[in-house]
Every structure is written in C-alpha cells, then in structure tokens.
Amino acid sequence: MSEHYYSKKPQTASDRRTIEAELRGYRFRLTSDAGVFSRDGVDYGSRVLIGMMEFAEDAEVLDLGCGYGPIGLAAARLAPRGHVTMLDINERAVALARENAAANGIVNATVKQSDLYEAVAGRRFDVILSNPPIRAGKAVVHRILSEARDHLRPGGALWIVIQNKQGAPSAKAKLQEVFGEDAVAEIGKDKGYRIYRAEMV
Ligand SMILES: C[S@@+](CC[C@H](N)C(=O)[O-])C[C@H]1O[C@@H](n2cnc3c(N)ncnc32)[C@H](O)[C@@H]1O
C-alpha cells in the first residue's frame, strides 16, 4: 500500500531500519520505519540544512515536522545548554524521534505530536527549523512560514530548506511578504536545495 508520510496514524506495516549518520561532527544511530519520511537515510535537504544552521548554545529551538528526528537531534547537540521542541503530525514519527533522542543520550529535547504549531500555542522560540512537508501541499507549507512569526522572539529566526523545483521561489516570496524583504536571506544552496533564513526584527 502506498501511503503519504504525513498520515497522523500510518497503517503501513512496520519495517524498521537503523541509520548511522554523522551530523555536524556528531555520530547518531537513528531508527526509521515505513510510513515516515526518508526511511532509508537522512534526507539530502535535511543534511544541507543541518550543515548550515547556526544558533547559540543556549537557544530554545523548535523543529517543525521532525520526522524521526535528524534535524532536531542535531540541533540538540549544537545547543547543549538550550532545548529543542520537536513536533510532527505523524504518530509513528513522533515515537521514533522520542526513541532516537533516548537512544542517543539526548536529554535536552522534547517530542510531541502536533498539527503544525498547535502544541506550542502561545510559545516563542529563538530558532525554528523546518524541512517542510512539500507533499502536504502549498497551503500547509505556507502556514509553516507565515505562522512562524507568532512563535519567534525578537531577533529569532526561521530556517528552512526547500528544493528549487519544489517551490523555493514561492516560499521566498511568502517569507518576504511575512517577514519583510530585508529580513529574508538565502544562506546557501547545494544541488537544487536552498536554505532560507527569515529573521524576526
Ligand atoms: C519533509 S519531512 C521532514 C522530516 C524530518 N525533519 C527529516 O529531516 O527527516 C516533513 C515532516 O512534516 C510532517 N508534517 C506534515 N504535515 C504536518 C503538519 N500539519 N503538522 C506537523 N507536521 C507535519 C511530516 O509527517 C514529515 O515528517
């Protein structure tokens, strides 16, 4: 059965894999499964974002659409005096991200099931990271971008990775509309992937 990776409750039979990955110099052993995004290895776009993201060691970070956890768990290593909140709509992804945090000895991350920002209503962060769910549609992706403003502290920033052919120009235009033209920067690109940073000024 083919099923999209953003089901709340995947029905696909479990087929777990172990992934060994080095992210920003830290070794991770991650478990993934059928019914979650990029089961066979850390997604290239996620790797590009992980390679470029920058924040303070004590940052309060949000990883929106965490999947089995590569971005949020790498962020937790980079912010050892901070904290990472990891959210996903997919309950299988949430369980895996929790398991992966524990298996890698990460104590400064919390994982919750959430539709977009629902579980962090009223909370603000220094950093929001996302490899957005393109397949869920433009409306969902644009909500991630526009509602980020309500969840960032002044001086905080949203970092996203998006493929050129999967809507990078439209995402950049949306970020400029929401954050202001001068607040949005293209931090880098790798193959077809762009990294955008939008700052809350
Ligand atoms: C492109 S994947 C990235 C996953 C993970 N960050 C990674 O790097 O492997 C996007 C994630 O967004 C999640 N997602 C889709 N719709 C969502 C929603 N409405 N609220 C929260 N998460 C959602 C999907 O389940 C998926 O795990």
Short mmCIF file of C-alpha atoms and ligand atoms in Angstrom, two decimals:
data_model
loop_
_atom_site.label_atom_id
_atom_site.label_comp_id
_atom_site.label_asym_id
_atom_site.label_seq_id
_atom_site.Cartn_x
_atom_site.Cartn_y
_atom_site.Cartn_z
CA MET A 1 0.00 0.00 0.00
CA SER A 2 1.33 3.40 -0.83
CA GLU A 3 0.74 5.96 1.85
CA HIS A 4 1.93 9.51 2.25
CA TYR A 5 4.45 10.20 5.02
CA TYR A 6 2.29 12.78 6.78
CA SER A 7 -0.53 10.49 7.95
CA LYS A 8 -1.49 11.04 11.57
CA LYS A 9 -1.64 7.31 12.09
CA PRO A 10 0.29 5.34 9.46
CA GLN A 11 -1.29 1.98 8.68
CA THR A 12 1.65 0.60 6.66
CA ALA A 13 3.26 -2.43 8.30
CA SER A 14 6.29 -1.55 10.35
CA ASP A 15 9.67 -2.15 8.64
CA ARG A 16 12.30 -0.57 10.84
CA ARG A 17 15.76 0.42 9.67
CA THR A 18 18.85 1.54 11.55
CA ILE A 19 20.65 4.54 10.10
CA GLU A 20 24.17 5.56 11.10
CA ALA A 21 24.75 9.23 10.38
CA GLU A 22 27.36 11.84 11.14
CA LEU A 23 25.79 15.27 11.50
CA ARG A 24 27.91 18.32 12.33
CA GLY A 25 30.64 16.02 13.63
CA TYR A 26 28.35 14.06 15.96
CA ARG A 27 27.60 10.37 15.40
CA PHE A 28 23.96 9.32 15.55
CA ARG A 29 22.30 5.93 15.39
CA LEU A 30 18.74 6.53 14.27
CA THR A 31 15.82 4.18 13.81
CA SER A 32 13.40 4.89 10.97
CA ASP A 33 10.38 2.98 9.74
CA ALA A 34 7.92 2.56 6.90
CA GLY A 35 5.35 5.35 6.82
CA VAL A 36 7.83 8.06 7.81
CA PHE A 37 9.77 10.49 5.62
CA SER A 38 13.12 9.36 4.18
CA ARG A 39 13.21 5.94 5.83
CA ASP A 40 16.41 4.75 4.15
CA GLY A 41 18.74 7.52 5.23
CA VAL A 42 18.89 11.14 6.31
CA ASP A 43 17.37 13.24 3.51
CA TYR A 44 19.89 15.26 1.48
CA GLY A 45 17.95 18.51 2.01
CA SER A 46 17.87 17.91 5.77
CA ARG A 47 21.64 17.36 5.68
CA VAL A 48 22.10 20.68 3.86
CA LEU A 49 20.03 22.50 6.50
CA ILE A 50 21.86 20.76 9.36
CA GLY A 51 25.18 21.74 7.78
CA MET A 52 24.28 25.44 7.59
CA MET A 53 22.07 26.14 10.63
CA GLU A 54 23.55 28.47 13.25
CA PHE A 55 22.33 29.45 16.71
CA ALA A 56 23.55 29.97 20.25
CA GLU A 57 24.43 27.10 22.57
CA ASP A 58 21.58 28.06 24.86
CA ALA A 59 18.96 28.54 22.12
CA GLU A 60 15.34 27.49 22.50
CA VAL A 61 14.72 25.66 19.24
CA LEU A 62 11.62 24.33 17.50
CA ASP A 63 11.88 21.61 14.82
CA LEU A 64 8.56 21.61 12.96
CA GLY A 65 7.89 18.39 11.07
CA CYS A 66 10.68 16.49 12.85
CA GLY A 67 10.12 13.05 11.28
CA TYR A 68 12.33 10.51 13.07
CA GLY A 69 14.46 13.39 14.27
CA PRO A 70 17.69 14.17 12.38
CA ILE A 71 17.35 17.98 12.37
CA GLY A 72 16.08 18.39 15.94
CA LEU A 73 18.53 15.90 17.42
CA ALA A 74 21.48 17.54 15.65
CA ALA A 75 20.19 20.90 16.95
CA ALA A 76 20.07 19.48 20.49
CA ARG A 77 23.78 18.61 20.23
CA LEU A 78 24.57 22.13 18.95
CA ALA A 79 22.57 23.78 21.76
CA PRO A 80 23.66 21.74 24.80
CA ARG A 81 22.57 24.49 27.20
CA GLY A 82 19.32 25.09 25.31
CA HIS A 83 16.32 22.97 24.49
CA VAL A 84 14.70 21.60 21.35
CA THR A 85 10.97 21.01 20.92
CA MET A 86 10.26 18.58 18.10
CA LEU A 87 6.80 18.34 16.56
CA ASP A 88 5.23 16.10 13.94
CA ILE A 89 1.69 15.18 12.95
CA ASN A 90 2.68 11.54 12.29
CA GLU A 91 2.46 9.48 15.48
CA ARG A 92 4.96 6.91 14.21
CA ALA A 93 7.49 9.68 13.51
CA VAL A 94 6.88 11.11 16.99
CA ALA A 95 7.50 7.74 18.65
CA LEU A 96 10.69 7.22 16.62
CA ALA A 97 12.01 10.72 17.36
CA ARG A 98 11.45 10.11 21.08
CA GLU A 99 13.16 6.74 20.88
CA ASN A 100 16.06 8.23 18.91
CA ALA A 101 16.56 11.03 21.44
CA ALA A 102 16.80 8.46 24.25
CA ALA A 103 18.99 6.04 22.26
CA ASN A 104 21.47 8.83 21.52
CA GLY A 105 21.53 10.08 25.11
CA ILE A 106 19.89 13.40 24.24
CA VAL A 107 18.18 14.90 27.28
CA ASN A 108 17.50 18.44 26.04
CA ALA A 109 14.78 17.58 23.50
CA THR A 110 11.04 17.04 23.87
CA VAL A 111 8.92 15.41 21.17
CA LYS A 112 5.18 15.96 20.77
CA GLN A 113 2.50 15.09 18.24
CA SER A 114 1.12 18.29 16.75
CA ASP A 115 -0.70 19.61 13.72
CA LEU A 116 1.60 22.48 12.73
CA TYR A 117 2.13 24.79 15.75
CA GLU A 118 -0.88 23.52 17.75
CA ALA A 119 1.15 22.01 20.61
CA VAL A 120 3.19 25.20 21.09
CA ALA A 121 0.33 27.73 21.04
CA GLY A 122 1.45 30.91 22.79
CA ARG A 123 5.13 29.85 22.94
CA ARG A 124 8.04 31.64 21.28
CA PHE A 125 11.46 30.31 20.28
CA ASP A 126 14.86 31.67 19.27
CA VAL A 127 15.00 29.39 16.26
CA ILE A 128 12.50 27.46 14.15
CA LEU A 129 13.90 24.79 11.82
CA SER A 130 11.92 23.01 9.12
CA ASN A 131 12.28 20.77 6.14
CA PRO A 132 8.63 21.41 5.24
CA PRO A 133 6.24 18.71 4.00
CA ILE A 134 6.01 19.70 0.35
CA ARG A 135 3.71 16.78 -0.44
CA ALA A 136 1.18 18.03 2.12
CA GLY A 137 0.59 20.97 -0.24
CA LYS A 138 1.40 24.64 -0.56
CA ALA A 139 -1.26 25.72 1.96
CA VAL A 140 0.41 23.68 4.73
CA VAL A 141 3.91 24.84 3.76
CA HIS A 142 2.81 28.48 3.67
CA ARG A 143 1.17 28.15 7.09
CA ILE A 144 4.51 26.92 8.47
CA LEU A 145 6.14 30.05 7.04
CA SER A 146 3.52 32.63 7.97
CA GLU A 147 2.67 31.32 11.46
CA ALA A 148 6.37 31.18 12.36
CA ARG A 149 6.15 34.89 13.17
CA ASP A 150 3.83 34.18 16.10
CA HIS A 151 6.35 31.72 17.52
CA LEU A 152 9.61 33.66 17.26
CA ARG A 153 11.16 36.00 19.79
CA PRO A 154 12.53 39.32 18.56
CA GLY A 155 15.86 38.56 16.88
CA GLY A 156 14.81 34.94 16.39
CA ALA A 157 14.87 33.23 13.00
CA LEU A 158 13.13 30.63 10.90
CA TRP A 159 15.45 28.42 8.84
CA ILE A 160 14.02 26.28 6.05
CA VAL A 161 15.33 24.03 3.32
CA ILE A 162 13.42 23.79 0.07
CA GLN A 163 14.20 22.48 -3.37
CA ASN A 164 14.11 24.94 -6.21
CA LYS A 165 11.78 22.75 -8.26
CA GLN A 166 9.54 22.16 -5.23
CA GLY A 167 8.67 25.80 -4.71
CA ALA A 168 11.72 27.68 -3.40
CA PRO A 169 10.85 30.90 -5.30
CA SER A 170 7.28 30.90 -3.96
CA ALA A 171 8.46 30.14 -0.41
CA LYS A 172 10.97 33.00 -0.60
CA ALA A 173 8.26 35.39 -1.80
CA LYS A 174 5.97 34.26 1.03
CA LEU A 175 8.74 34.79 3.60
CA GLN A 176 9.40 38.28 2.25
CA GLU A 177 5.70 39.10 2.46
CA VAL A 178 5.51 37.88 6.06
CA PHE A 179 8.87 39.00 7.48
CA GLY A 180 9.76 41.90 5.17
CA GLU A 181 12.11 41.85 2.21
CA ASP A 182 15.26 42.78 4.12
CA ALA A 183 14.65 40.15 6.79
CA VAL A 184 14.97 37.18 4.40
CA ALA A 185 18.32 35.82 3.26
CA GLU A 186 19.38 32.91 1.12
CA ILE A 187 22.08 31.41 3.31
CA GLY A 188 23.28 28.90 0.78
CA LYS A 189 22.45 26.36 -1.85
CA ASP A 190 23.55 22.83 -2.61
CA LYS A 191 22.43 20.92 -5.69
CA GLY A 192 18.81 22.10 -6.09
CA TYR A 193 18.31 22.89 -2.39
CA ARG A 194 18.10 26.42 -0.99
CA ILE A 195 18.45 27.41 2.62
CA TYR A 196 16.44 30.49 3.61
CA ARG A 197 16.66 32.33 6.90
CA ALA A 198 13.93 34.77 7.89
CA GLU A 199 14.64 36.97 10.90
CA MET A 200 12.08 38.43 13.25
CA VAL A 201 13.11 42.06 13.56
C1 LIG B 1 10.00 16.68 4.62
S1 LIG B 1 9.59 15.80 6.08
C2 LIG B 1 10.99 16.17 7.14
C3 LIG B 1 11.14 15.19 8.27
C4 LIG B 1 12.40 15.34 9.13
N1 LIG B 1 12.54 16.70 9.61
C5 LIG B 1 13.64 14.92 8.38
O1 LIG B 1 14.50 15.76 8.17
O2 LIG B 1 13.76 13.72 8.03
C6 LIG B 1 8.25 16.79 6.74
C7 LIG B 1 7.60 16.27 8.01
O3 LIG B 1 6.48 17.12 8.29
C8 LIG B 1 5.46 16.33 8.87
N2 LIG B 1 4.16 17.02 8.71
C9 LIG B 1 3.34 17.04 7.62
N3 LIG B 1 2.24 17.77 7.86
C10 LIG B 1 2.38 18.24 9.14
C11 LIG B 1 1.56 19.04 9.97
N4 LIG B 1 0.40 19.53 9.54
N5 LIG B 1 1.99 19.30 11.22
C12 LIG B 1 3.17 18.81 11.68
N6 LIG B 1 3.99 18.04 10.94
C13 LIG B 1 3.61 17.76 9.67
C14 LIG B 1 5.55 15.00 8.12
O4 LIG B 1 4.93 13.97 8.86
C15 LIG B 1 7.07 14.85 7.95
O5 LIG B 1 7.62 14.11 8.99
#
